[in-house]
Amino acid sequence: MEPEYRREEAFRGLDEFSHIWLLWEFSETVREQWSPTVRPPRLGGNTRKGVFSTRSPFRPNPIGLSCVKLRKIEIDARLGPVLYVEGVDLMDNTPIYDIKPYLPAFDSHPSAVAGFSERIKETGLKVVFPEELLERVPVPLREALLDVLTSDPRPRYQDDPERVYGMPFGEQDIRFRVQDRVLHVMEVNPYSSGNHIF
């Protein structure tokens, strides 16, 4: 927390909740201009939808919203309250504006309709990750990386079995090919911002 928010009493009672909402800034996608339409990658990247019907990071106001599991709160002598959470979809050093408790009675709507996202076929990829390459990934990050790869991180409009795709993950650059719904990891290298391709 920033110094002015390192007040233990501000977090009193939060540890009674299993999940919390984080309101945060898409700090890496802040732009001068914004577009009223975007191309959601889940729709293949070629179909335009209104920005307010998507979760695109390119917004008039770059505000994000995430529901995460609250594991515990510890009070650190130097840092004040430290929240340990699970299921975060934020980058390191993302500015967080606010924290609110998740209330199942009000925040969950099982009969809600999910618009065009319901029409998207969800199928996972089989991942072949050679052991010698997997060993280059820190143990605590391996499960998360496998989840990302299984969900097919390629843009939906790209499906070239000969193409080598790349993505940054933590401090690694992961290179892979996809053929017949099987993702083959080919390289794991140290990440630098100039060597990432899609």
PDB file of C-alpha atoms in Angstrom:
ATOM      1  CA  MET A   1       0.000   0.000   0.000  1.00  0.00           C
ATOM      2  CA  GLU A   2       1.045   3.596  -0.482  1.00  0.00           C
ATOM      3  CA  PRO A   3       2.007   5.162   2.872  1.00  0.00           C
ATOM      4  CA  GLU A   4      -1.272   7.022   3.418  1.00  0.00           C
ATOM      5  CA  TYR A   5      -3.253   3.759   3.109  1.00  0.00           C
ATOM      6  CA  ARG A   6      -1.036   1.630   5.370  1.00  0.00           C
ATOM      7  CA  ARG A   7      -3.571   1.868   8.155  1.00  0.00           C
ATOM      8  CA  GLU A   8      -4.511  -1.407   9.755  1.00  0.00           C
ATOM      9  CA  GLU A   9      -7.959  -0.149  10.761  1.00  0.00           C
ATOM     10  CA  ALA A  10      -8.861   0.466   7.092  1.00  0.00           C
ATOM     11  CA  PHE A  11      -8.712  -3.317   6.539  1.00  0.00           C
ATOM     12  CA  ARG A  12     -10.570  -4.335   9.692  1.00  0.00           C
ATOM     13  CA  GLY A  13     -13.102  -7.050   8.788  1.00  0.00           C
ATOM     14  CA  LEU A  14     -11.828  -7.635   5.228  1.00  0.00           C
ATOM     15  CA  ASP A  15     -10.294 -10.957   6.265  1.00  0.00           C
ATOM     16  CA  GLU A  16     -13.835 -12.263   6.893  1.00  0.00           C
ATOM     17  CA  PHE A  17     -14.456 -12.329   3.116  1.00  0.00           C
ATOM     18  CA  SER A  18     -13.248 -15.086   0.785  1.00  0.00           C
ATOM     19  CA  HIS A  19     -13.129 -12.871  -2.328  1.00  0.00           C
ATOM     20  CA  ILE A  20     -12.546  -9.200  -3.065  1.00  0.00           C
ATOM     21  CA  TRP A  21     -12.933  -6.820  -5.994  1.00  0.00           C
ATOM     22  CA  LEU A  22      -9.895  -4.878  -7.192  1.00  0.00           C
ATOM     23  CA  LEU A  23     -10.376  -1.687  -9.183  1.00  0.00           C
ATOM     24  CA  TRP A  24      -7.202  -0.877 -11.059  1.00  0.00           C
ATOM     25  CA  GLU A  25      -5.621   0.940 -13.987  1.00  0.00           C
ATOM     26  CA  PHE A  26      -4.621  -0.557 -17.349  1.00  0.00           C
ATOM     27  CA  SER A  27      -1.380   1.358 -16.838  1.00  0.00           C
ATOM     28  CA  GLU A  28       0.434  -0.203 -19.803  1.00  0.00           C
ATOM     29  CA  THR A  29      -2.300   0.662 -22.324  1.00  0.00           C
ATOM     30  CA  VAL A  30      -3.019   4.303 -21.479  1.00  0.00           C
ATOM     31  CA  ARG A  31      -3.418   6.245 -24.736  1.00  0.00           C
ATOM     32  CA  GLU A  32      -4.259   9.774 -25.797  1.00  0.00           C
ATOM     33  CA  GLN A  33      -7.007   8.583 -28.151  1.00  0.00           C
ATOM     34  CA  TRP A  34      -9.603   5.846 -27.826  1.00  0.00           C
ATOM     35  CA  SER A  35     -11.812   4.046 -30.313  1.00  0.00           C
ATOM     36  CA  PRO A  36     -15.539   3.389 -29.818  1.00  0.00           C
ATOM     37  CA  THR A  37     -15.063  -0.098 -31.299  1.00  0.00           C
ATOM     38  CA  VAL A  38     -12.494  -2.822 -30.707  1.00  0.00           C
ATOM     39  CA  ARG A  39     -11.733  -6.250 -32.174  1.00  0.00           C
ATOM     40  CA  PRO A  40     -12.092  -8.852 -29.401  1.00  0.00           C
ATOM     41  CA  PRO A  41      -9.479 -11.585 -29.885  1.00  0.00           C
ATOM     42  CA  ARG A  42     -12.024 -14.177 -28.724  1.00  0.00           C
ATOM     43  CA  LEU A  43     -14.112 -13.371 -31.812  1.00  0.00           C
ATOM     44  CA  GLY A  44     -11.184 -13.949 -34.139  1.00  0.00           C
ATOM     45  CA  GLY A  45      -9.794 -10.426 -34.022  1.00  0.00           C
ATOM     46  CA  ASN A  46     -11.605  -9.303 -37.173  1.00  0.00           C
ATOM     47  CA  THR A  47     -15.094  -8.565 -35.792  1.00  0.00           C
ATOM     48  CA  ARG A  48     -15.701  -5.115 -34.319  1.00  0.00           C
ATOM     49  CA  LYS A  49     -17.769  -4.636 -31.154  1.00  0.00           C
ATOM     50  CA  GLY A  50     -18.466  -1.560 -29.087  1.00  0.00           C
ATOM     51  CA  VAL A  51     -15.756  -0.977 -26.483  1.00  0.00           C
ATOM     52  CA  PHE A  52     -18.356  -0.989 -23.693  1.00  0.00           C
ATOM     53  CA  SER A  53     -19.517  -4.488 -24.677  1.00  0.00           C
ATOM     54  CA  THR A  54     -15.987  -5.856 -24.213  1.00  0.00           C
ATOM     55  CA  ARG A  55     -13.308  -6.108 -21.568  1.00  0.00           C
ATOM     56  CA  SER A  56     -10.706  -4.585 -23.842  1.00  0.00           C
ATOM     57  CA  PRO A  57      -7.884  -2.744 -22.048  1.00  0.00           C
ATOM     58  CA  PHE A  58      -8.131   0.054 -24.636  1.00  0.00           C
ATOM     59  CA  ARG A  59     -10.864   2.155 -23.046  1.00  0.00           C
ATOM     60  CA  PRO A  60     -11.836   5.820 -22.687  1.00  0.00           C
ATOM     61  CA  ASN A  61     -10.896   5.474 -19.016  1.00  0.00           C
ATOM     62  CA  PRO A  62      -8.348   2.675 -18.494  1.00  0.00           C
ATOM     63  CA  ILE A  63     -10.050   1.157 -15.443  1.00  0.00           C
ATOM     64  CA  GLY A  64      -9.999  -2.584 -14.810  1.00  0.00           C
ATOM     65  CA  LEU A  65     -12.070  -4.718 -12.447  1.00  0.00           C
ATOM     66  CA  SER A  66     -11.019  -8.120 -11.090  1.00  0.00           C
ATOM     67  CA  CYS A  67     -12.538 -10.495  -8.583  1.00  0.00           C
ATOM     68  CA  VAL A  68      -9.813 -12.394  -6.715  1.00  0.00           C
ATOM     69  CA  LYS A  69      -9.640 -14.874  -3.870  1.00  0.00           C
ATOM     70  CA  LEU A  70      -8.321 -13.371  -0.640  1.00  0.00           C
ATOM     71  CA  ARG A  71      -5.943 -15.894   0.943  1.00  0.00           C
ATOM     72  CA  LYS A  72      -4.834 -13.861   3.959  1.00  0.00           C
ATOM     73  CA  ILE A  73      -3.870 -10.443   5.259  1.00  0.00           C
ATOM     74  CA  GLU A  74      -0.617  -9.926   7.131  1.00  0.00           C
ATOM     75  CA  ILE A  75       0.558  -6.808   8.887  1.00  0.00           C
ATOM     76  CA  ASP A  76       4.153  -6.007   7.995  1.00  0.00           C
ATOM     77  CA  ALA A  77       6.094  -3.615  10.250  1.00  0.00           C
ATOM     78  CA  ARG A  78       7.407  -1.659   7.252  1.00  0.00           C
ATOM     79  CA  LEU A  79       4.721  -2.168   4.562  1.00  0.00           C
ATOM     80  CA  GLY A  80       1.584  -2.182   6.711  1.00  0.00           C
ATOM     81  CA  PRO A  81      -1.270  -4.479   5.575  1.00  0.00           C
ATOM     82  CA  VAL A  82      -0.198  -6.946   2.860  1.00  0.00           C
ATOM     83  CA  LEU A  83      -2.963  -8.795   1.004  1.00  0.00           C
ATOM     84  CA  TYR A  84      -2.248 -12.260  -0.402  1.00  0.00           C
ATOM     85  CA  VAL A  85      -4.606 -13.048  -3.261  1.00  0.00           C
ATOM     86  CA  GLU A  86      -5.153 -15.776  -5.850  1.00  0.00           C
ATOM     87  CA  GLY A  87      -6.433 -15.593  -9.410  1.00  0.00           C
ATOM     88  CA  VAL A  88      -4.994 -12.180 -10.256  1.00  0.00           C
ATOM     89  CA  ASP A  89      -5.059 -11.087 -13.906  1.00  0.00           C
ATOM     90  CA  LEU A  90      -2.946  -7.954 -13.409  1.00  0.00           C
ATOM     91  CA  MET A  91       0.625  -7.192 -14.430  1.00  0.00           C
ATOM     92  CA  ASP A  92       3.292  -6.518 -11.805  1.00  0.00           C
ATOM     93  CA  ASN A  93       3.204  -2.930 -10.496  1.00  0.00           C
ATOM     94  CA  THR A  94      -0.367  -2.341 -11.700  1.00  0.00           C
ATOM     95  CA  PRO A  95      -1.827   0.624  -9.792  1.00  0.00           C
ATOM     96  CA  ILE A  96      -4.815  -0.461  -7.693  1.00  0.00           C
ATOM     97  CA  TYR A  97      -7.347   2.272  -6.950  1.00  0.00           C
ATOM     98  CA  ASP A  98      -9.702   0.527  -4.571  1.00  0.00           C
ATOM     99  CA  ILE A  99     -10.567  -2.732  -2.827  1.00  0.00           C
ATOM    100  CA  LYS A 100     -14.120  -3.872  -2.089  1.00  0.00           C
ATOM    101  CA  PRO A 101     -15.529  -7.101  -0.648  1.00  0.00           C
ATOM    102  CA  TYR A 102     -17.251  -9.536  -2.984  1.00  0.00           C
ATOM    103  CA  LEU A 103     -20.822 -10.142  -1.799  1.00  0.00           C
ATOM    104  CA  PRO A 104     -22.260 -13.396  -3.219  1.00  0.00           C
ATOM    105  CA  ALA A 105     -25.860 -12.350  -2.578  1.00  0.00           C
ATOM    106  CA  PHE A 106     -25.487  -9.228  -4.729  1.00  0.00           C
ATOM    107  CA  ASP A 107     -22.467  -9.772  -6.991  1.00  0.00           C
ATOM    108  CA  SER A 108     -23.520 -13.159  -8.392  1.00  0.00           C
ATOM    109  CA  HIS A 109     -26.285 -13.419 -10.994  1.00  0.00           C
ATOM    110  CA  PRO A 110     -26.492 -17.068 -12.174  1.00  0.00           C
ATOM    111  CA  SER A 111     -29.231 -16.290 -14.705  1.00  0.00           C
ATOM    112  CA  ALA A 112     -27.263 -13.467 -16.353  1.00  0.00           C
ATOM    113  CA  VAL A 113     -26.871 -13.561 -20.148  1.00  0.00           C
ATOM    114  CA  ALA A 114     -23.308 -13.259 -21.481  1.00  0.00           C
ATOM    115  CA  GLY A 115     -24.087 -11.840 -24.936  1.00  0.00           C
ATOM    116  CA  PHE A 116     -21.811 -12.734 -27.835  1.00  0.00           C
ATOM    117  CA  SER A 117     -19.269 -14.359 -25.485  1.00  0.00           C
ATOM    118  CA  GLU A 118     -21.657 -17.303 -24.983  1.00  0.00           C
ATOM    119  CA  ARG A 119     -21.340 -18.193 -28.671  1.00  0.00           C
ATOM    120  CA  ILE A 120     -17.577 -18.671 -28.455  1.00  0.00           C
ATOM    121  CA  LYS A 121     -16.561 -22.301 -28.583  1.00  0.00           C
ATOM    122  CA  GLU A 122     -14.383 -23.173 -25.583  1.00  0.00           C
ATOM    123  CA  THR A 123     -11.947 -25.935 -26.375  1.00  0.00           C
ATOM    124  CA  GLY A 124      -8.589 -26.392 -24.749  1.00  0.00           C
ATOM    125  CA  LEU A 125      -5.379 -27.382 -26.450  1.00  0.00           C
ATOM    126  CA  LYS A 126      -3.254 -30.350 -25.503  1.00  0.00           C
ATOM    127  CA  VAL A 127       0.155 -29.027 -24.422  1.00  0.00           C
ATOM    128  CA  VAL A 128       3.407 -30.868 -25.096  1.00  0.00           C
ATOM    129  CA  PHE A 129       6.079 -29.236 -22.926  1.00  0.00           C
ATOM    130  CA  PRO A 130       9.461 -31.023 -22.949  1.00  0.00           C
ATOM    131  CA  GLU A 131      10.733 -31.527 -19.404  1.00  0.00           C
ATOM    132  CA  GLU A 132      14.088 -29.845 -20.084  1.00  0.00           C
ATOM    133  CA  LEU A 133      12.232 -26.693 -21.198  1.00  0.00           C
ATOM    134  CA  LEU A 134       9.699 -26.787 -18.363  1.00  0.00           C
ATOM    135  CA  GLU A 135      12.591 -26.838 -15.888  1.00  0.00           C
ATOM    136  CA  ARG A 136      13.521 -23.315 -17.051  1.00  0.00           C
ATOM    137  CA  VAL A 137      10.203 -22.014 -15.659  1.00  0.00           C
ATOM    138  CA  PRO A 138      10.108 -21.349 -11.897  1.00  0.00           C
ATOM    139  CA  VAL A 139       8.138 -24.102 -10.131  1.00  0.00           C
ATOM    140  CA  PRO A 140       5.468 -21.752  -8.650  1.00  0.00           C
ATOM    141  CA  LEU A 141       4.643 -20.448 -12.166  1.00  0.00           C
ATOM    142  CA  ARG A 142       4.418 -23.743 -14.058  1.00  0.00           C
ATOM    143  CA  GLU A 143       0.748 -24.500 -13.400  1.00  0.00           C
ATOM    144  CA  ALA A 144      -0.312 -20.985 -14.414  1.00  0.00           C
ATOM    145  CA  LEU A 145       1.758 -21.171 -17.603  1.00  0.00           C
ATOM    146  CA  LEU A 146       0.238 -24.522 -18.543  1.00  0.00           C
ATOM    147  CA  ASP A 147      -3.252 -23.050 -17.983  1.00  0.00           C
ATOM    148  CA  VAL A 148      -2.442 -20.124 -20.298  1.00  0.00           C
ATOM    149  CA  LEU A 149      -1.062 -22.412 -23.000  1.00  0.00           C
ATOM    150  CA  THR A 150      -4.034 -24.793 -22.750  1.00  0.00           C
ATOM    151  CA  SER A 151      -6.411 -21.885 -23.349  1.00  0.00           C
ATOM    152  CA  ASP A 152      -4.610 -21.053 -26.649  1.00  0.00           C
ATOM    153  CA  PRO A 153      -2.898 -17.649 -26.319  1.00  0.00           C
ATOM    154  CA  ARG A 154      -2.754 -17.055 -30.084  1.00  0.00           C
ATOM    155  CA  PRO A 155      -4.936 -14.395 -31.691  1.00  0.00           C
ATOM    156  CA  ARG A 156      -8.099 -16.231 -32.814  1.00  0.00           C
ATOM    157  CA  TYR A 157      -7.633 -15.275 -36.448  1.00  0.00           C
ATOM    158  CA  GLN A 158      -4.198 -16.960 -36.637  1.00  0.00           C
ATOM    159  CA  ASP A 159      -3.965 -20.699 -37.203  1.00  0.00           C
ATOM    160  CA  ASP A 160      -0.783 -21.397 -39.136  1.00  0.00           C
ATOM    161  CA  PRO A 161       0.658 -24.803 -38.128  1.00  0.00           C
ATOM    162  CA  GLU A 162       4.113 -23.795 -39.426  1.00  0.00           C
ATOM    163  CA  ARG A 163       4.284 -20.489 -37.580  1.00  0.00           C
ATOM    164  CA  VAL A 164       6.304 -20.169 -34.393  1.00  0.00           C
ATOM    165  CA  TYR A 165       4.337 -18.040 -31.948  1.00  0.00           C
ATOM    166  CA  GLY A 166       5.828 -16.297 -28.967  1.00  0.00           C
ATOM    167  CA  MET A 167       4.561 -14.811 -25.740  1.00  0.00           C
ATOM    168  CA  PRO A 168       6.139 -13.293 -22.659  1.00  0.00           C
ATOM    169  CA  PHE A 169       5.402 -15.053 -19.385  1.00  0.00           C
ATOM    170  CA  GLY A 170       7.048 -13.717 -16.247  1.00  0.00           C
ATOM    171  CA  GLU A 171      10.724 -13.446 -17.120  1.00  0.00           C
ATOM    172  CA  GLN A 172      10.519 -16.024 -19.906  1.00  0.00           C
ATOM    173  CA  ASP A 173       9.794 -15.833 -23.615  1.00  0.00           C
ATOM    174  CA  ILE A 174       7.780 -18.930 -24.589  1.00  0.00           C
ATOM    175  CA  ARG A 175       7.932 -20.088 -28.239  1.00  0.00           C
ATOM    176  CA  PHE A 176       5.471 -22.651 -29.558  1.00  0.00           C
ATOM    177  CA  ARG A 177       3.653 -24.119 -32.559  1.00  0.00           C
ATOM    178  CA  VAL A 178       0.072 -25.370 -32.732  1.00  0.00           C
ATOM    179  CA  GLN A 179      -1.039 -28.156 -35.038  1.00  0.00           C
ATOM    180  CA  ASP A 180      -4.208 -30.250 -34.847  1.00  0.00           C
ATOM    181  CA  ARG A 181      -5.175 -28.779 -31.432  1.00  0.00           C
ATOM    182  CA  VAL A 182      -1.777 -29.704 -29.940  1.00  0.00           C
ATOM    183  CA  LEU A 183       0.533 -26.939 -28.711  1.00  0.00           C
ATOM    184  CA  HIS A 184       4.225 -27.888 -28.859  1.00  0.00           C
ATOM    185  CA  VAL A 185       6.556 -25.724 -26.740  1.00  0.00           C
ATOM    186  CA  MET A 186       9.776 -25.278 -28.707  1.00  0.00           C
ATOM    187  CA  GLU A 187      11.835 -22.769 -26.733  1.00  0.00           C
ATOM    188  CA  VAL A 188      11.946 -21.079 -23.338  1.00  0.00           C
ATOM    189  CA  ASN A 189      14.321 -18.107 -23.323  1.00  0.00           C
ATOM    190  CA  PRO A 190      14.936 -15.129 -21.035  1.00  0.00           C
ATOM    191  CA  TYR A 191      12.399 -12.428 -21.903  1.00  0.00           C
ATOM    192  CA  SER A 192      13.303  -9.072 -23.375  1.00  0.00           C
ATOM    193  CA  SER A 193      10.745  -6.644 -24.790  1.00  0.00           C
ATOM    194  CA  GLY A 194      12.270  -6.823 -28.266  1.00  0.00           C
ATOM    195  CA  ASN A 195      12.023 -10.555 -28.877  1.00  0.00           C
ATOM    196  CA  HIS A 196       8.273 -11.120 -28.481  1.00  0.00           C
ATOM    197  CA  ILE A 197       6.207 -12.046 -31.574  1.00  0.00           C
ATOM    198  CA  PHE A 198       2.689 -13.149 -32.352  1.00  0.00           C
TER     199      PHE A 198
END
